[in-house]
């Protein structure tokens, strides 16, 4: 688990950009407080550099970030249910489904968090148990030095010339599902909407991927490092928010949406039930949903905003062209799939 310490948060400071956020409660502004936010390890860099300073400056509070994957966050919430340590959690939608079913998150008030009412309707789930604050897209990340031509098809993951040079996410990471879904599609020829229910075919195809695998990751930043260094050529099912940030910083990586299509991964944001600092949690969530923070996320993290008032840079893919799977089906089957994945692929 990647943990961002209090000292590193303080070092980051609040001196960066001074964009204004929507109004925060006067009590929150007046009192310096700390709050623990749990979220993906891969987001730590741009959260700490570009997002948290904006929120901290406006609220007069410190955000302590716990970076890991969504399933680990869920397990922490389960273990700490009687006395939660996190107040706000950021997890993928299928894991949010489980958190909601287990009564680990609480319905958010539109009085305390009014911007919820301004989001795209599809971004609000279970009557406000969680919302989507951004939408990354997924394709194939590749090393632009070792591969001069972007991979045109998902079949590139299985191509003989990529033997020992492919990385895929573990199914313990939600983005690992893209490899499983693509395998089902390639094996059956069915469109994604039908192939997602043919998991036997998926595992059959995955067995043929093993010779090409360099690594199966649970830590996205480490996988991107291997891609940057040229040890890997491709990462299947990688996100815009991980890959294009590195590209913008000058790394020899890029992201391709293959001809078969790419995937949309709505990112969930919720208030932990019984978490400390309820008012501050509301204010942090309101800030995440504001046009200012969402516009910053779009430009710094290469994600599509869910607040229509936010600015979306040119060149972002049309959300309607990205496949969104049956997350309820995925959440129901995931535990069994992970067991089988670990036995057959690792």
Short mmCIF file of C-alpha atoms in Angstrom, two decimals:
data_model
loop_
_atom_site.label_atom_id
_atom_site.label_comp_id
_atom_site.label_asym_id
_atom_site.label_seq_id
_atom_site.Cartn_x
_atom_site.Cartn_y
_atom_site.Cartn_z
CA UNK A 1 0.00 0.00 0.00
CA UNK A 2 1.29 3.44 -0.91
CA UNK A 3 0.82 5.89 1.93
CA UNK A 4 1.29 9.63 1.64
CA UNK A 5 2.47 10.94 4.98
CA UNK A 6 1.39 14.04 6.80
CA UNK A 7 4.89 15.48 6.31
CA UNK A 8 4.70 15.04 2.54
CA UNK A 9 1.31 16.73 2.47
CA UNK A 10 2.71 19.67 4.41
CA UNK A 11 5.70 19.87 2.08
CA UNK A 12 3.37 20.03 -0.89
CA UNK A 13 2.00 23.22 0.59
CA UNK A 14 -0.94 25.23 -0.59
CA UNK A 15 0.92 27.73 -2.65
CA UNK A 16 0.19 26.35 -6.13
CA UNK A 17 -2.78 27.50 -8.12
CA UNK A 18 -5.21 29.87 -6.48
CA UNK A 19 -8.40 28.97 -8.26
CA UNK A 20 -11.52 29.68 -6.27
CA UNK A 21 -13.86 26.89 -5.27
CA UNK A 22 -17.54 27.01 -4.51
CA UNK A 23 -18.39 28.33 -1.08
CA UNK A 24 -17.37 26.22 1.90
CA UNK A 25 -19.04 26.30 5.31
CA UNK A 26 -17.72 29.14 7.45
CA UNK A 27 -16.98 26.75 10.33
CA UNK A 28 -14.80 24.62 8.08
CA UNK A 29 -12.94 27.67 6.77
CA UNK A 30 -12.37 29.04 10.24
CA UNK A 31 -10.93 25.90 11.83
CA UNK A 32 -7.76 24.15 10.65
CA UNK A 33 -8.53 20.45 10.46
CA UNK A 34 -7.25 17.24 8.95
CA UNK A 35 -9.16 14.66 7.02
CA UNK A 36 -8.19 11.26 5.60
CA UNK A 37 -9.14 10.57 1.98
CA UNK A 38 -8.65 7.09 0.55
CA UNK A 39 -8.15 6.62 -3.17
CA UNK A 40 -6.07 5.11 -5.98
CA UNK A 41 -2.29 5.05 -5.65
CA UNK A 42 -1.92 6.16 -9.26
CA UNK A 43 -3.71 9.44 -8.53
CA UNK A 44 -1.40 10.49 -5.69
CA UNK A 45 0.90 12.58 -7.88
CA UNK A 46 -1.69 14.88 -9.41
CA UNK A 47 -3.90 14.92 -6.33
CA UNK A 48 -1.01 16.13 -4.17
CA UNK A 49 0.45 18.49 -6.75
CA UNK A 50 -2.64 20.01 -8.35
CA UNK A 51 -5.88 19.18 -6.53
CA UNK A 52 -5.35 19.02 -2.78
CA UNK A 53 -3.56 22.40 -2.61
CA UNK A 54 -6.66 24.03 -4.14
CA UNK A 55 -8.98 22.37 -1.66
CA UNK A 56 -6.70 22.88 1.35
CA UNK A 57 -6.29 26.58 0.61
CA UNK A 58 -10.03 27.13 0.34
CA UNK A 59 -11.01 25.06 3.38
CA UNK A 60 -8.09 25.79 5.68
CA UNK A 61 -7.67 22.04 6.17
CA UNK A 62 -5.07 19.35 5.52
CA UNK A 63 -5.85 16.29 3.42
CA UNK A 64 -4.01 13.10 4.38
CA UNK A 65 -4.10 10.76 1.39
CA UNK A 66 -4.14 6.95 1.62
CA UNK A 67 -3.29 5.62 -1.84
CA UNK A 68 -4.05 2.01 -2.74
CA UNK A 69 -6.46 0.09 -4.99
CA UNK A 70 -10.24 0.00 -4.65
CA UNK A 71 -10.52 -3.50 -3.20
CA UNK A 72 -7.96 -2.67 -0.52
CA UNK A 73 -9.90 0.47 0.35
CA UNK A 74 -13.04 -1.64 0.65
CA UNK A 75 -11.28 -4.09 2.95
CA UNK A 76 -10.05 -1.23 5.14
CA UNK A 77 -13.59 0.13 5.38
CA UNK A 78 -14.87 -3.31 6.34
CA UNK A 79 -12.21 -3.71 9.03
CA UNK A 80 -12.76 -0.19 10.41
CA UNK A 81 -16.55 -0.16 10.18
CA UNK A 82 -17.01 0.38 13.93
CA UNK A 83 -14.54 3.29 13.96
CA UNK A 84 -13.71 4.49 10.44
CA UNK A 85 -10.43 6.31 9.84
CA UNK A 86 -11.24 7.54 6.35
CA UNK A 87 -13.88 10.21 5.86
CA UNK A 88 -13.99 10.30 2.06
CA UNK A 89 -13.27 7.40 -0.28
CA UNK A 90 -12.54 7.30 -4.01
CA UNK A 91 -13.14 3.90 -5.59
CA UNK A 92 -14.19 2.36 -8.88
CA UNK A 93 -17.92 1.97 -9.40
CA UNK A 94 -18.12 -1.85 -9.09
CA UNK A 95 -16.40 -1.64 -5.71
CA UNK A 96 -18.68 1.23 -4.70
CA UNK A 97 -21.59 -1.11 -5.40
CA UNK A 98 -20.21 -3.50 -2.78
CA UNK A 99 -19.58 -0.67 -0.31
CA UNK A 100 -23.15 0.55 -0.74
CA UNK A 101 -24.58 -2.95 -0.31
CA UNK A 102 -22.57 -3.36 2.91
CA UNK A 103 -23.75 -0.01 4.33
CA UNK A 104 -20.21 1.40 4.37
CA UNK A 105 -21.07 4.69 2.67
CA UNK A 106 -23.78 7.17 3.56
CA UNK A 107 -26.21 9.08 1.33
CA UNK A 108 -24.87 12.56 0.68
CA UNK A 109 -27.02 15.60 1.35
CA UNK A 110 -27.66 17.95 -1.56
CA UNK A 111 -28.05 20.71 1.01
CA UNK A 112 -24.50 20.18 2.28
CA UNK A 113 -23.17 19.25 -1.18
CA UNK A 114 -25.34 21.28 -3.60
CA UNK A 115 -23.20 20.62 -6.69
CA UNK A 116 -24.50 17.04 -6.74
CA UNK A 117 -27.65 18.50 -8.27
CA UNK A 118 -25.62 20.05 -11.10
CA UNK A 119 -23.82 16.88 -12.22
CA UNK A 120 -24.77 14.85 -15.25
CA UNK A 121 -27.63 12.56 -14.06
CA UNK A 122 -25.67 9.44 -14.97
CA UNK A 123 -22.96 10.51 -12.49
CA UNK A 124 -25.24 10.20 -9.42
CA UNK A 125 -25.80 6.66 -8.12
CA UNK A 126 -28.19 5.07 -5.63
CA UNK A 127 -29.89 8.39 -4.92
CA UNK A 128 -26.63 9.97 -3.81
CA UNK A 129 -24.76 7.13 -2.09
CA UNK A 130 -21.89 7.92 -4.43
CA UNK A 131 -21.16 10.15 -7.40
CA UNK A 132 -18.69 10.10 -10.28
CA UNK A 133 -16.30 13.03 -10.13
CA UNK A 134 -14.35 12.10 -13.30
CA UNK A 135 -14.29 9.61 -16.15
CA UNK A 136 -10.95 8.25 -17.33
CA UNK A 137 -10.83 6.18 -20.51
CA UNK A 138 -8.84 3.00 -21.11
CA UNK A 139 -6.91 1.53 -24.00
CA UNK A 140 -3.43 0.10 -24.57
CA UNK A 141 -0.50 2.03 -23.13
CA UNK A 142 2.68 1.60 -25.16
CA UNK A 143 6.30 2.67 -25.20
CA UNK A 144 6.55 5.17 -28.05
CA UNK A 145 10.30 4.58 -28.49
CA UNK A 146 10.15 0.83 -28.90
CA UNK A 147 6.83 0.90 -30.81
CA UNK A 148 6.72 3.57 -33.49
CA UNK A 149 3.20 2.58 -34.56
CA UNK A 150 0.41 2.58 -31.93
CA UNK A 151 -1.17 -0.85 -31.41
CA UNK A 152 -4.21 -0.91 -33.67
CA UNK A 153 -5.94 -3.93 -32.12
CA UNK A 154 -6.32 -5.53 -28.70
CA UNK A 155 -4.89 -8.63 -30.38
CA UNK A 156 -1.46 -6.94 -30.06
CA UNK A 157 -1.33 -8.18 -26.46
CA UNK A 158 -1.19 -11.74 -27.84
CA UNK A 159 1.07 -11.05 -30.84
CA UNK A 160 4.24 -13.24 -30.96
CA UNK A 161 6.50 -10.21 -31.43
CA UNK A 162 5.47 -9.02 -27.95
CA UNK A 163 6.57 -12.18 -26.16
CA UNK A 164 7.67 -11.33 -22.62
CA UNK A 165 6.94 -7.62 -23.08
CA UNK A 166 3.29 -7.29 -22.06
CA UNK A 167 1.94 -6.12 -18.70
CA UNK A 168 -1.69 -6.42 -17.65
CA UNK A 169 -3.43 -5.31 -14.46
CA UNK A 170 -4.42 -7.90 -11.90
CA UNK A 171 -8.13 -8.53 -11.68
CA UNK A 172 -7.76 -7.28 -8.09
CA UNK A 173 -7.51 -3.89 -9.83
CA UNK A 174 -10.75 -2.98 -11.53
CA UNK A 175 -8.93 -2.12 -14.76
CA UNK A 176 -7.90 -5.79 -14.92
CA UNK A 177 -11.40 -6.46 -16.19
CA UNK A 178 -10.55 -4.97 -19.57
CA UNK A 179 -8.11 -7.79 -20.32
CA UNK A 180 -10.74 -10.35 -19.36
CA UNK A 181 -13.39 -8.65 -21.49
CA UNK A 182 -11.09 -8.26 -24.48
CA UNK A 183 -10.12 -11.94 -24.23
CA UNK A 184 -13.79 -12.94 -24.37
CA UNK A 185 -14.36 -10.67 -27.38
CA UNK A 186 -11.34 -11.96 -29.31
CA UNK A 187 -12.16 -15.61 -28.57
CA UNK A 188 -15.85 -15.42 -29.51
CA UNK A 189 -16.06 -12.54 -31.99
CA UNK A 190 -19.02 -11.22 -30.01
CA UNK A 191 -19.36 -7.48 -29.33
CA UNK A 192 -18.32 -6.35 -25.88
CA UNK A 193 -21.92 -6.09 -24.67
CA UNK A 194 -22.39 -9.83 -25.28
CA UNK A 195 -18.84 -11.05 -24.72
CA UNK A 196 -18.85 -9.76 -21.13
CA UNK A 197 -21.09 -12.69 -20.17
CA UNK A 198 -18.92 -15.37 -21.85
CA UNK A 199 -16.18 -15.69 -19.25
CA UNK A 200 -15.33 -19.30 -20.10
CA UNK A 201 -14.16 -18.08 -23.48
CA UNK A 202 -12.21 -15.30 -21.77
CA UNK A 203 -10.19 -17.66 -19.60
CA UNK A 204 -9.56 -19.94 -22.56
CA UNK A 205 -8.02 -17.01 -24.46
CA UNK A 206 -6.07 -15.78 -21.43
CA UNK A 207 -4.11 -19.04 -21.25
CA UNK A 208 -2.55 -18.09 -24.59
CA UNK A 209 -1.44 -14.73 -23.16
CA UNK A 210 0.96 -16.21 -20.58
CA UNK A 211 4.05 -16.42 -22.89
CA UNK A 212 3.74 -12.69 -23.57
CA UNK A 213 3.46 -11.60 -19.95
CA UNK A 214 6.28 -9.72 -18.31
CA UNK A 215 4.21 -8.89 -15.25
CA UNK A 216 0.72 -8.79 -13.78
CA UNK A 217 0.53 -5.68 -11.64
CA UNK A 218 -1.42 -4.45 -8.66
CA UNK A 219 0.53 -1.17 -8.47
CA UNK A 220 -0.08 0.99 -11.54
CA UNK A 221 2.82 3.45 -11.02
CA UNK A 222 5.32 0.57 -10.91
CA UNK A 223 3.90 -0.82 -14.15
CA UNK A 224 4.20 2.54 -15.89
CA UNK A 225 7.83 2.72 -14.71
CA UNK A 226 8.58 -0.57 -16.48
CA UNK A 227 6.94 0.78 -19.63
CA UNK A 228 8.94 4.02 -19.48
CA UNK A 229 12.20 2.12 -19.03
CA UNK A 230 11.48 0.01 -22.10
CA UNK A 231 11.34 -3.28 -20.22
CA UNK A 232 7.71 -3.58 -21.33
CA UNK A 233 6.22 -2.57 -24.66
CA UNK A 234 2.51 -2.68 -23.83
CA UNK A 235 0.19 -2.37 -20.85
CA UNK A 236 -3.29 -3.68 -21.58
CA UNK A 237 -6.31 -1.85 -20.21
CA UNK A 238 -4.39 1.16 -18.94
CA UNK A 239 -6.03 4.48 -18.08
CA UNK A 240 -5.67 7.93 -19.57
CA UNK A 241 -5.15 9.31 -16.07
CA UNK A 242 -2.00 7.21 -15.59
CA UNK A 243 -0.46 7.17 -19.04
CA UNK A 244 -1.09 10.61 -20.53
CA UNK A 245 0.19 12.39 -17.43
CA UNK A 246 3.53 10.66 -17.91
CA UNK A 247 3.49 11.52 -21.61
CA UNK A 248 2.88 15.20 -20.78
CA UNK A 249 5.90 15.08 -18.47
CA UNK A 250 8.08 13.91 -21.35
CA UNK A 251 8.07 10.14 -20.82
CA UNK A 252 8.14 7.93 -23.95
CA UNK A 253 4.64 6.54 -23.40
CA UNK A 254 1.30 7.01 -25.12
CA UNK A 255 -2.21 5.56 -25.11
CA UNK A 256 -3.99 3.93 -28.03
CA UNK A 257 -7.71 3.21 -28.35
CA UNK A 258 -7.72 0.08 -30.55
CA UNK A 259 -10.09 -0.40 -33.47
CA UNK A 260 -12.36 -2.66 -31.40
CA UNK A 261 -12.96 0.24 -29.01
CA UNK A 262 -11.96 1.63 -25.63
CA UNK A 263 -13.56 1.60 -22.22
CA UNK A 264 -15.01 4.14 -19.83
CA UNK A 265 -14.26 3.85 -16.13
CA UNK A 266 -16.34 6.20 -14.01
CA UNK A 267 -14.52 7.04 -10.78
CA UNK A 268 -16.66 7.04 -7.65
CA UNK A 269 -16.52 9.46 -4.73
CA UNK A 270 -18.39 8.82 -1.48
CA UNK A 271 -18.70 9.79 2.16
CA UNK A 272 -17.69 7.03 4.55
CA UNK A 273 -20.47 6.15 6.97
CA UNK A 274 -19.50 7.20 10.49
CA UNK A 275 -16.24 8.74 9.31
CA UNK A 276 -14.73 11.59 11.33
CA UNK A 277 -15.26 15.24 10.40
CA UNK A 278 -18.63 14.97 8.70
CA UNK A 279 -18.87 18.68 7.79
CA UNK A 280 -15.33 18.73 6.44
CA UNK A 281 -16.03 15.58 4.40
CA UNK A 282 -19.03 17.35 2.82
CA UNK A 283 -16.87 20.37 2.00
CA UNK A 284 -14.12 18.23 0.43
CA UNK A 285 -16.63 16.37 -1.74
CA UNK A 286 -18.27 19.65 -2.79
CA UNK A 287 -14.85 20.94 -3.80
CA UNK A 288 -14.10 17.82 -5.87
CA UNK A 289 -17.32 18.38 -7.80
CA UNK A 290 -16.76 22.09 -8.43
CA UNK A 291 -16.06 23.31 -11.99
CA UNK A 292 -12.65 24.63 -10.90
CA UNK A 293 -11.36 21.31 -9.55
CA UNK A 294 -12.96 19.29 -12.34
CA UNK A 295 -11.42 21.55 -14.98
CA UNK A 296 -8.04 21.14 -13.29
CA UNK A 297 -8.50 17.36 -13.21
CA UNK A 298 -9.35 17.34 -16.91
CA UNK A 299 -6.20 19.20 -17.90
CA UNK A 300 -3.80 17.68 -15.35
CA UNK A 301 -5.13 14.10 -15.16
CA UNK A 302 -6.57 13.67 -18.67
CA UNK A 303 -10.04 12.65 -17.52
CA UNK A 304 -13.48 13.74 -18.67
CA UNK A 305 -15.37 15.86 -16.09
CA UNK A 306 -18.86 14.99 -14.86
CA UNK A 307 -19.83 18.58 -14.02
CA UNK A 308 -21.13 20.13 -17.28
CA UNK A 309 -19.80 23.53 -16.18
CA UNK A 310 -16.21 22.27 -16.21
CA UNK A 311 -13.91 22.81 -19.18
CA UNK A 312 -13.01 19.73 -21.24
CA UNK A 313 -9.91 20.00 -23.43
CA UNK A 314 -10.16 19.36 -27.15
CA UNK A 315 -9.29 15.89 -28.35
CA UNK A 316 -10.88 13.96 -25.52
CA UNK A 317 -12.78 10.90 -26.77
CA UNK A 318 -16.55 11.04 -27.01
CA UNK A 319 -17.94 9.24 -23.97
CA UNK A 320 -20.65 7.69 -26.12
CA UNK A 321 -17.99 5.80 -28.09
CA UNK A 322 -16.55 4.11 -24.99
CA UNK A 323 -17.96 0.84 -23.69
CA UNK A 324 -19.44 0.77 -20.18
CA UNK A 325 -19.92 -2.80 -18.90
CA UNK A 326 -22.57 -4.30 -16.66
CA UNK A 327 -20.87 -3.37 -13.39
CA UNK A 328 -23.50 -5.10 -11.26
CA UNK A 329 -22.74 -8.40 -13.01
CA UNK A 330 -19.01 -7.78 -12.62
CA UNK A 331 -19.34 -7.02 -8.90
CA UNK A 332 -21.38 -10.19 -8.34
CA UNK A 333 -18.92 -12.47 -10.13
CA UNK A 334 -15.63 -10.76 -9.32
CA UNK A 335 -14.51 -12.76 -6.26
CA UNK A 336 -14.79 -16.05 -8.13
CA UNK A 337 -13.11 -14.62 -11.20
CA UNK A 338 -10.18 -13.35 -9.13
CA UNK A 339 -9.63 -16.83 -7.63
CA UNK A 340 -9.67 -18.38 -11.09
CA UNK A 341 -7.45 -15.62 -12.50
CA UNK A 342 -4.83 -16.23 -9.80
CA UNK A 343 -4.84 -19.97 -10.42
CA UNK A 344 -4.79 -19.90 -14.21
CA UNK A 345 -2.85 -16.77 -15.13
CA UNK A 346 -0.26 -16.25 -12.39
#
